[in-house]
PDB file of C-alpha atoms in Angstrom:
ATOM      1  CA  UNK A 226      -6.596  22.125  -0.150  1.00 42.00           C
ATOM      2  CA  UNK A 227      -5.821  18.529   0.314  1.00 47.00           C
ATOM      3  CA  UNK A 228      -4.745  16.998  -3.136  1.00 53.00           C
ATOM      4  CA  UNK A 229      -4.859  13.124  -2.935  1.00 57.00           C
ATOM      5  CA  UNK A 230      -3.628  11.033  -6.664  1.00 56.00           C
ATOM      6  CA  UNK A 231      -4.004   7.648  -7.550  1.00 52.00           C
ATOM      7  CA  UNK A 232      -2.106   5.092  -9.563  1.00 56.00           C
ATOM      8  CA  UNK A 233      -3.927   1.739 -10.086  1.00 54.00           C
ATOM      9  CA  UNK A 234      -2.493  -0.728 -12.462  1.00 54.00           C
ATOM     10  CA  UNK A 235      -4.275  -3.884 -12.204  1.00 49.00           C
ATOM     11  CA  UNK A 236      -4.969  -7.556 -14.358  1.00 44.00           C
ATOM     12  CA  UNK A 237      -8.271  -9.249 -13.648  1.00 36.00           C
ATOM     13  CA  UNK A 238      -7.544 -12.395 -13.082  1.00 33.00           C
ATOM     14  CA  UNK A 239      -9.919 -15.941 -11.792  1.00 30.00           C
ATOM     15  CA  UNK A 240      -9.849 -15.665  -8.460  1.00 31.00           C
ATOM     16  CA  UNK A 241      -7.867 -18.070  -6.046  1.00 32.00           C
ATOM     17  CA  UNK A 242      -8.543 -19.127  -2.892  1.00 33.00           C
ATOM     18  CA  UNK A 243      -5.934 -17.770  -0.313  1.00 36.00           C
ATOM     19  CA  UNK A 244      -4.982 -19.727   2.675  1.00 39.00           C
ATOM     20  CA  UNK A 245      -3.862 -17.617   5.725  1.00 39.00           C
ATOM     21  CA  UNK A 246      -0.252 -18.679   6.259  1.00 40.00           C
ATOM     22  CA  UNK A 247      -0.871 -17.021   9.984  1.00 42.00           C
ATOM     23  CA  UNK A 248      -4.429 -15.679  11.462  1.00 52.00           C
ATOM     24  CA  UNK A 249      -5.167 -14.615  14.395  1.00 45.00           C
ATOM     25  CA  UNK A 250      -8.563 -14.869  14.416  1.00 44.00           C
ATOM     26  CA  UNK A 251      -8.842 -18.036  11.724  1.00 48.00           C
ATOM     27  CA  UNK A 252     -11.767 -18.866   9.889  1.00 51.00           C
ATOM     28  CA  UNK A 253     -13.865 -16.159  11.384  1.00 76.00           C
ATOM     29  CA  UNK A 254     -11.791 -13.126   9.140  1.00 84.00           C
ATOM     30  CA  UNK A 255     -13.685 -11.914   6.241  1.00 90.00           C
ATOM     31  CA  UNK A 256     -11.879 -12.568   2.948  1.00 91.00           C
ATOM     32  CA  UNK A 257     -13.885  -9.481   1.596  1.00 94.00           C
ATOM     33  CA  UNK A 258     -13.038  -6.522   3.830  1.00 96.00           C
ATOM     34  CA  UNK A 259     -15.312  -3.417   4.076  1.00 96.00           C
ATOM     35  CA  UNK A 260     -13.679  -0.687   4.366  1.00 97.00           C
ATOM     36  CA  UNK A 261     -14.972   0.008   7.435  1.00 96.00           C
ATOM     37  CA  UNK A 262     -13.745  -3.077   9.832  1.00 95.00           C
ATOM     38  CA  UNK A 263     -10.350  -2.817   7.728  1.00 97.00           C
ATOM     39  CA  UNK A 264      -8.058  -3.051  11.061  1.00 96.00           C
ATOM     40  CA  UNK A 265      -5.278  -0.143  11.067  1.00 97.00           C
ATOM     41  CA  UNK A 266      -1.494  -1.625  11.650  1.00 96.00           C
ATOM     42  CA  UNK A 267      -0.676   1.624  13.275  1.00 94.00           C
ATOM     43  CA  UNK A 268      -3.426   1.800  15.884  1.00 92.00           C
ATOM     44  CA  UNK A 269      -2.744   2.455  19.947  1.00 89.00           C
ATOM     45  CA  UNK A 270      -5.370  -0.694  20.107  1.00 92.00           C
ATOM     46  CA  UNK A 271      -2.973  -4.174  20.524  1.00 91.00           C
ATOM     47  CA  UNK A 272      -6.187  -5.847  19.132  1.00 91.00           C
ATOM     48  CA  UNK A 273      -5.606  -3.926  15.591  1.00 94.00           C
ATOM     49  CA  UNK A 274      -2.101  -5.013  15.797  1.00 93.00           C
ATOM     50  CA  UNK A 275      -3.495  -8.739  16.216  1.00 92.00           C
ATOM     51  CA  UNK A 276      -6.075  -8.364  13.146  1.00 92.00           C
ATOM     52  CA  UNK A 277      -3.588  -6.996  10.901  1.00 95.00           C
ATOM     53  CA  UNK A 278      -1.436 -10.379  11.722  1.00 93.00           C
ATOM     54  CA  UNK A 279       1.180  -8.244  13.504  1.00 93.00           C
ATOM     55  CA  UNK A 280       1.961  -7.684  17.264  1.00 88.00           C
ATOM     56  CA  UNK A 281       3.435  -4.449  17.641  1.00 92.00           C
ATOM     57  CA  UNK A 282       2.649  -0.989  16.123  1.00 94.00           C
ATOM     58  CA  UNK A 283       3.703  -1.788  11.910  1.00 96.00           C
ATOM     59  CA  UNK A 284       3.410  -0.036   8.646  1.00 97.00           C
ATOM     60  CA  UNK A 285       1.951  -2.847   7.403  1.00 98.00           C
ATOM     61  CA  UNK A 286      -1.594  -4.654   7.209  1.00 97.00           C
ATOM     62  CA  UNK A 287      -1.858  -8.033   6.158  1.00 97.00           C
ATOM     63  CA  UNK A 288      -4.758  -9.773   8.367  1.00 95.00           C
ATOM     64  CA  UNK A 289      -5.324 -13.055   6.167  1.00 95.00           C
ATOM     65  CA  UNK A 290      -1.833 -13.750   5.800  1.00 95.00           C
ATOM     66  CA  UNK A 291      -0.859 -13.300   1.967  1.00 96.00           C
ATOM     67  CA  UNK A 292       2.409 -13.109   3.114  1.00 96.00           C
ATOM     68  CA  UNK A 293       4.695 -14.307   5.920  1.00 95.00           C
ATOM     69  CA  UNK A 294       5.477 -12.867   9.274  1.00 94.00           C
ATOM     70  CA  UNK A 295       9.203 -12.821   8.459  1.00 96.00           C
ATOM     71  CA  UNK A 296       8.214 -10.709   4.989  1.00 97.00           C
ATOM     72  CA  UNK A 297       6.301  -8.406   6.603  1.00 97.00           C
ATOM     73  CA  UNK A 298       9.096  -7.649   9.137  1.00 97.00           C
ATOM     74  CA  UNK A 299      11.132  -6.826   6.178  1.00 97.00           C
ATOM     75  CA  UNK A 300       9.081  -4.639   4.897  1.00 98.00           C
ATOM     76  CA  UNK A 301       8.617  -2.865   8.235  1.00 97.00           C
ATOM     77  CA  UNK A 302      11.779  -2.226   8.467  1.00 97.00           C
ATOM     78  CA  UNK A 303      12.250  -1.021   5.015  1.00 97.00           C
ATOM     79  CA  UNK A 304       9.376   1.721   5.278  1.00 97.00           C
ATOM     80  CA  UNK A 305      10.785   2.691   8.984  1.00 96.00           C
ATOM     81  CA  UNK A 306      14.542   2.986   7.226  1.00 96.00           C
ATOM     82  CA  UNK A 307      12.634   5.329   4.135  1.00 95.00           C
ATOM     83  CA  UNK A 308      11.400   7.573   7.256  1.00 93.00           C
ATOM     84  CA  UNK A 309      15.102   7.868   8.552  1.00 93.00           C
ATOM     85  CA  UNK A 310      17.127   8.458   5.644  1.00 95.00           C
ATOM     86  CA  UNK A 311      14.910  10.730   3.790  1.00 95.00           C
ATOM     87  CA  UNK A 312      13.367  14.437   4.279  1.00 92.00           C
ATOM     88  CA  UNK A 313      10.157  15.806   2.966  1.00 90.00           C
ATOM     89  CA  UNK A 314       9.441  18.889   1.769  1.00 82.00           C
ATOM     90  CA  UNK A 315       8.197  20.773   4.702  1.00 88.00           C
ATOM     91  CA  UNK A 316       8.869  22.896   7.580  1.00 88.00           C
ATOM     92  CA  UNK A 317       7.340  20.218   9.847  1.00 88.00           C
ATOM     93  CA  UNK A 318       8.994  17.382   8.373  1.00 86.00           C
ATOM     94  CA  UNK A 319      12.645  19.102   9.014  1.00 84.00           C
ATOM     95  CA  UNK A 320      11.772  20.656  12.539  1.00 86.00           C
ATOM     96  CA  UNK A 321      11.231  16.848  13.185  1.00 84.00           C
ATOM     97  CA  UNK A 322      13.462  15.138  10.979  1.00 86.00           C
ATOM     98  CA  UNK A 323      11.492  13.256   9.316  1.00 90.00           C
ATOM     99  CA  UNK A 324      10.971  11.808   5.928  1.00 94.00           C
ATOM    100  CA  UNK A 325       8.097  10.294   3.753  1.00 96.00           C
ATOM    101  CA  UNK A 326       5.756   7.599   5.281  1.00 96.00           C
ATOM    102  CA  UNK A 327       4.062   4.768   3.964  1.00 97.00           C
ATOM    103  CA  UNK A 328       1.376   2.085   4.866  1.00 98.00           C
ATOM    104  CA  UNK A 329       0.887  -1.239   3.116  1.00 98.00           C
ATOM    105  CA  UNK A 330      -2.804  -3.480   3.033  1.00 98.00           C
ATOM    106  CA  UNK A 331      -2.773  -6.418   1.974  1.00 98.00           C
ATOM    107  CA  UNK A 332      -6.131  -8.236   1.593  1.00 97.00           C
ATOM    108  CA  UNK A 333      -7.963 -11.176  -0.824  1.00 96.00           C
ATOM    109  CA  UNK A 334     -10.997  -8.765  -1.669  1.00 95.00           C
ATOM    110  CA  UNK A 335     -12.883  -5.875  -0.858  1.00 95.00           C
ATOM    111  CA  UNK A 336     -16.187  -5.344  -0.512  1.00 93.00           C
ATOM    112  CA  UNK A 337     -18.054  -2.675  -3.233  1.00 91.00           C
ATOM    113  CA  UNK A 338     -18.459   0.657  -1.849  1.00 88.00           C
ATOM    114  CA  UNK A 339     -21.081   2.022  -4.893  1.00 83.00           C
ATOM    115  CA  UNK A 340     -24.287  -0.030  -5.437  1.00 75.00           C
ATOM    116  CA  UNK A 341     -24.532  -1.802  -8.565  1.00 77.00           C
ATOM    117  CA  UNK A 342     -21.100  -1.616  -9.745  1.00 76.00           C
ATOM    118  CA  UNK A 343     -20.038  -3.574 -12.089  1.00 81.00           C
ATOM    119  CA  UNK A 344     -16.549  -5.917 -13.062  1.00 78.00           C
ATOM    120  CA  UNK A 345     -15.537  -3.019 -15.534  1.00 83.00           C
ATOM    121  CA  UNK A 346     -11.631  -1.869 -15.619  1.00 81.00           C
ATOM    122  CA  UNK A 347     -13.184   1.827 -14.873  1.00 85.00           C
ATOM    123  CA  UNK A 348     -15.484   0.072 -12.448  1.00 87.00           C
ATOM    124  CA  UNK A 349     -12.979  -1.318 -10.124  1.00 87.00           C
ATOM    125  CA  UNK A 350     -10.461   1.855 -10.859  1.00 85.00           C
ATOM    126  CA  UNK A 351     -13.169   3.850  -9.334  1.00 88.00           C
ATOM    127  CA  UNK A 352     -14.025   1.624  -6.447  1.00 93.00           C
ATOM    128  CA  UNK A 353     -10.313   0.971  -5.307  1.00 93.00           C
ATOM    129  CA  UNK A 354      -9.472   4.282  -5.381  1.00 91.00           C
ATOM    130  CA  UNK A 355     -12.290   5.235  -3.149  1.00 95.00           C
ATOM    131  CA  UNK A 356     -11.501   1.794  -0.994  1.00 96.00           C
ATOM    132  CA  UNK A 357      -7.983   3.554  -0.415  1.00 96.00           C
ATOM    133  CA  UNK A 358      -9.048   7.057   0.232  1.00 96.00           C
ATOM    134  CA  UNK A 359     -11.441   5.923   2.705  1.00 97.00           C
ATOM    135  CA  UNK A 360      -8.828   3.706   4.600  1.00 97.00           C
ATOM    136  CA  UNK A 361      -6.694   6.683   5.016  1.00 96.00           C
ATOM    137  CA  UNK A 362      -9.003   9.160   6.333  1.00 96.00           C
ATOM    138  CA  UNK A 363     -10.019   6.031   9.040  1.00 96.00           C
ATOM    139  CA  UNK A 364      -6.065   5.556   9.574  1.00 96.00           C
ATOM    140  CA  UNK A 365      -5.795   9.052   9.729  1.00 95.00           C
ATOM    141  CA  UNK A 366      -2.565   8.545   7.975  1.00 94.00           C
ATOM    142  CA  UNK A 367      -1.811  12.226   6.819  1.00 90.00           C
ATOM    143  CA  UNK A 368       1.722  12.829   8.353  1.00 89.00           C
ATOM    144  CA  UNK A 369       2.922  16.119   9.173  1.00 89.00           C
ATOM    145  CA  UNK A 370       2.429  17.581   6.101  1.00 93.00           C
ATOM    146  CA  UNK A 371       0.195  15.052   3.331  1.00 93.00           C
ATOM    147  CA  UNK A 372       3.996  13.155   3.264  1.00 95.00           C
ATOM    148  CA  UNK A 373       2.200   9.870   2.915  1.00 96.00           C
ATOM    149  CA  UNK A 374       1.990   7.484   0.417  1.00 97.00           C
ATOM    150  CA  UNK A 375      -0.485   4.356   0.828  1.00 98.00           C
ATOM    151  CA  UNK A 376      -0.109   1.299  -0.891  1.00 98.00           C
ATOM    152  CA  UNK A 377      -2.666  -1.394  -1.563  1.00 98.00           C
ATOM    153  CA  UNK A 378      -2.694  -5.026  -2.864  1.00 97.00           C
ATOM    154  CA  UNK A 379      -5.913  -6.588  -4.120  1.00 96.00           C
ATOM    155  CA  UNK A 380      -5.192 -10.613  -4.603  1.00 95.00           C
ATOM    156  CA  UNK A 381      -8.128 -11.904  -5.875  1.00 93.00           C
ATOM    157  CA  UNK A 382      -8.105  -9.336  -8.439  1.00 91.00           C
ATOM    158  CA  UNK A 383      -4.397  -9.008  -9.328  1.00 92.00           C
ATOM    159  CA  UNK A 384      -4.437  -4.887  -8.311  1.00 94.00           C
ATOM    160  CA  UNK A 385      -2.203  -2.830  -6.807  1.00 95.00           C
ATOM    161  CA  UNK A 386      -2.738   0.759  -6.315  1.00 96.00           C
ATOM    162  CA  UNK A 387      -0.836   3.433  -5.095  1.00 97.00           C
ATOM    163  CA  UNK A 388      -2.562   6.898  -3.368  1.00 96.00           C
ATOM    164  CA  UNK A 389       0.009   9.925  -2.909  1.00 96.00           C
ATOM    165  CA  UNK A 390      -0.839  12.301  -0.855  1.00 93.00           C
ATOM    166  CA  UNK A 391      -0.233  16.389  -2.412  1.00 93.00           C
ATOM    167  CA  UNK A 392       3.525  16.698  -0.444  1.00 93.00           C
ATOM    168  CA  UNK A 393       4.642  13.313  -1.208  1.00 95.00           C
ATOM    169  CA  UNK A 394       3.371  13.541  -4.871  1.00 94.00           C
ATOM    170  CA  UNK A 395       5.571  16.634  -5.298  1.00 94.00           C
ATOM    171  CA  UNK A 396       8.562  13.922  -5.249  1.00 94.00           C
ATOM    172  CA  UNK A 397       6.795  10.453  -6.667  1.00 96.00           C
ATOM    173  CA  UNK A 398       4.585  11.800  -9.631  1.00 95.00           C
ATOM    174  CA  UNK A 399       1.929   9.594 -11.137  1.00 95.00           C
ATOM    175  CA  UNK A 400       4.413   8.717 -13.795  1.00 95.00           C
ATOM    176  CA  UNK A 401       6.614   7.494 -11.881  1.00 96.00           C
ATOM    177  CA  UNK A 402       4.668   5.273 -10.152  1.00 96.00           C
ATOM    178  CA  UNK A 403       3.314   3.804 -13.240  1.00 95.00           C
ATOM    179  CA  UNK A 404       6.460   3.234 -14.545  1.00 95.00           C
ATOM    180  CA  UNK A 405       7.367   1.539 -11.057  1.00 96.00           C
ATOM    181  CA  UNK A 406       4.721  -0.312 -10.847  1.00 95.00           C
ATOM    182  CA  UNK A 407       5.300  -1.631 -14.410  1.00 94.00           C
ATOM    183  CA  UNK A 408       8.818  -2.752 -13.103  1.00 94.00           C
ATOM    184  CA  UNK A 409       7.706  -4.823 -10.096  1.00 96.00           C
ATOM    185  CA  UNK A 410       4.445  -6.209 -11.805  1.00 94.00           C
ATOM    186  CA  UNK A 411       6.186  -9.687 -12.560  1.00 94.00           C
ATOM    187  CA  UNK A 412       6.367 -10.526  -8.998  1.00 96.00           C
ATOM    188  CA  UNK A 413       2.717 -10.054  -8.847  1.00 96.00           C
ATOM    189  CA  UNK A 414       2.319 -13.199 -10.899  1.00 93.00           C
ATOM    190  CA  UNK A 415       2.963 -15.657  -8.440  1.00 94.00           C
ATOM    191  CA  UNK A 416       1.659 -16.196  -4.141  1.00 94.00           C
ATOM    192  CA  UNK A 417       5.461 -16.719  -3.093  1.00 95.00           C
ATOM    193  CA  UNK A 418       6.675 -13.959  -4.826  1.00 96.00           C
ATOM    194  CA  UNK A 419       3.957 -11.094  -3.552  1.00 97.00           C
ATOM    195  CA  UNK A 420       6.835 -10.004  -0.707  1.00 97.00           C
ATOM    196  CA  UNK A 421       9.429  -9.439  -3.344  1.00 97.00           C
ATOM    197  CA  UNK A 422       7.150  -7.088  -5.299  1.00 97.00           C
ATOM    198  CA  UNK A 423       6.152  -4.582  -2.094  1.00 98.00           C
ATOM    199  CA  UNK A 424       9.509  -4.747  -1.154  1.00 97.00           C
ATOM    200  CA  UNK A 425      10.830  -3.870  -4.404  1.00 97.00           C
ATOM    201  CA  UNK A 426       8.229  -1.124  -4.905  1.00 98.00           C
ATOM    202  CA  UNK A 427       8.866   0.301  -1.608  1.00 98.00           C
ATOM    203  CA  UNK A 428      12.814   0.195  -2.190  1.00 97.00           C
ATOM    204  CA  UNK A 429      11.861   2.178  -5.914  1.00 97.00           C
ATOM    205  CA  UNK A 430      10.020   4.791  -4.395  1.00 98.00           C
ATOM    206  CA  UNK A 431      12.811   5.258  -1.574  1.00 97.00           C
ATOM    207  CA  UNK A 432      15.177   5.735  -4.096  1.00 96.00           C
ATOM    208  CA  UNK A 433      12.768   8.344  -5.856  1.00 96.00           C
ATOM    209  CA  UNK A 434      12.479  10.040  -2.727  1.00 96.00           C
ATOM    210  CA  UNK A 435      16.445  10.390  -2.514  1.00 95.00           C
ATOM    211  CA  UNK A 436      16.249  12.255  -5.690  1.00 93.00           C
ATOM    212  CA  UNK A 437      18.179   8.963  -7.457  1.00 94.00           C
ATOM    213  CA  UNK A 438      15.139   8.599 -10.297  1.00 91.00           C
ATOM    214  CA  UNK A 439      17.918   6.912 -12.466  1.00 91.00           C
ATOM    215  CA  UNK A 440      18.299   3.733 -10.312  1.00 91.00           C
ATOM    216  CA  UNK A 441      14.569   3.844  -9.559  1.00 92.00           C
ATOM    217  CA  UNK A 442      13.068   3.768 -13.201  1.00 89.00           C
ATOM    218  CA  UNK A 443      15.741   0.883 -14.192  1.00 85.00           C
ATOM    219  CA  UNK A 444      13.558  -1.896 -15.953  1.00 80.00           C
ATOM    220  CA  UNK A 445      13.339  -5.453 -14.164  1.00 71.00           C
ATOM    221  CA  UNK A 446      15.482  -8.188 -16.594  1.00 57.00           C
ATOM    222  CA  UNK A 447      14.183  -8.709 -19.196  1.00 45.00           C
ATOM    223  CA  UNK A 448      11.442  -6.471 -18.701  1.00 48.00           C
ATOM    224  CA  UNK A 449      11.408  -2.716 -20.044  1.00 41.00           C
ATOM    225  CA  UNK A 450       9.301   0.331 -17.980  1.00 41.00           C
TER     226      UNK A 450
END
């Protein structure tokens, strides 16, 4: 049975307008994606690639350009370094030598996926975690054996959600990502810093996926988890 978990921690906040620091297409992207024409980093299609603000097959999604080209490198190569220097938990994963996986959207909004929904916390807990589900079945991003972890950032609403899938959750537990998230939340509070806070998360959960929860779990300064 596939077991998928979610960990949303999110502030609502006014929204701001975001100004695509690179854009392939310009004016013409939607700043509130359906699910549907979400484009998929890790597509064969060089078009994808071009939507998601990136020119090569990437981990990472970022098509109205929250962040900068030169971040989202980093972060590609962080994610592709978590695949090399860890293992998951399954005959596949070791036959291959492979470790745990992860994809990254970034977008300004998302477009509603039930009718009449409304601004609740529950509300939007229930529609982002749908919103993610949905954009991994149309990635297809399983992995060998549910290894995957997918994470999303939400700016107009301040959210930031993390879906496990059931072999990658045997290592990251909803806990942990809570208390993770917790850690990196500060560098949620400001445009310049969004980078710093994926790239922090991402480096958390590597270290989680080392077995090295100690390191992981340490609070920010001056912040506690």
């Amino acid at each position: 049975m596939l077991t998928v978990r979610f960990v949303c921690l999110f502030t609502l906040i006014a929204a701001t307008c975001v100004v695509a620091q690179y854009s392939p297409y310009g004016q013409n992207l939607p700043r509130e994606w359906p699910v549907q024409s979400y484009p998929d980093p890790h597509s064969r299609d060089t078009e994808q690639h071009r939507k998601c603000g990136r020119y090569n097959t990437s981990n990472i999604c970022d098509p109205n350009g929250i962040i900068t080209r030169t971040a989202a490198d980093a972060i590609d190569n962080l994610i592709n370094s978590m695949e090399v220097d860890t293992r998951c938990g399954c005959f596949q994963c070791d036959t291959y030598k492979q470790g745990y996986k992860i994809r990254v959207a970034l977008l300004p909004n998302f477009k509603r996926i039930y009718r009449n929904s409304n601004s609740s916390s529950l509300a939007m807990l229930r529609e982002v975690r749908l919103f993610t589900y949905m954009l991994s079945q149309n990635w297809r991003f399983v992995g060998l054996c549910n290894e995957t972890v997918v994470i999303v950032y939400i700016k107009d609403h301040n959210i930031l959600y993390t879906q496990t899938r059931g072999n990658a959750r045997l290592k990251l537990s909803d806990r942990d990502i809570t208390r993770v998230t917790l850690a990196v939340r500060p560098y949620f509070d400001k445009t310049e810093t969004i980078a710093d806070g994926i790239m922090e998360m991402i480096r958390r959960y590597k270290l989680i996926f080392q077995n090295d929860h100690e390191s992981a779990l340490q609070p920010s300064p001056g912040k506690r988890v």
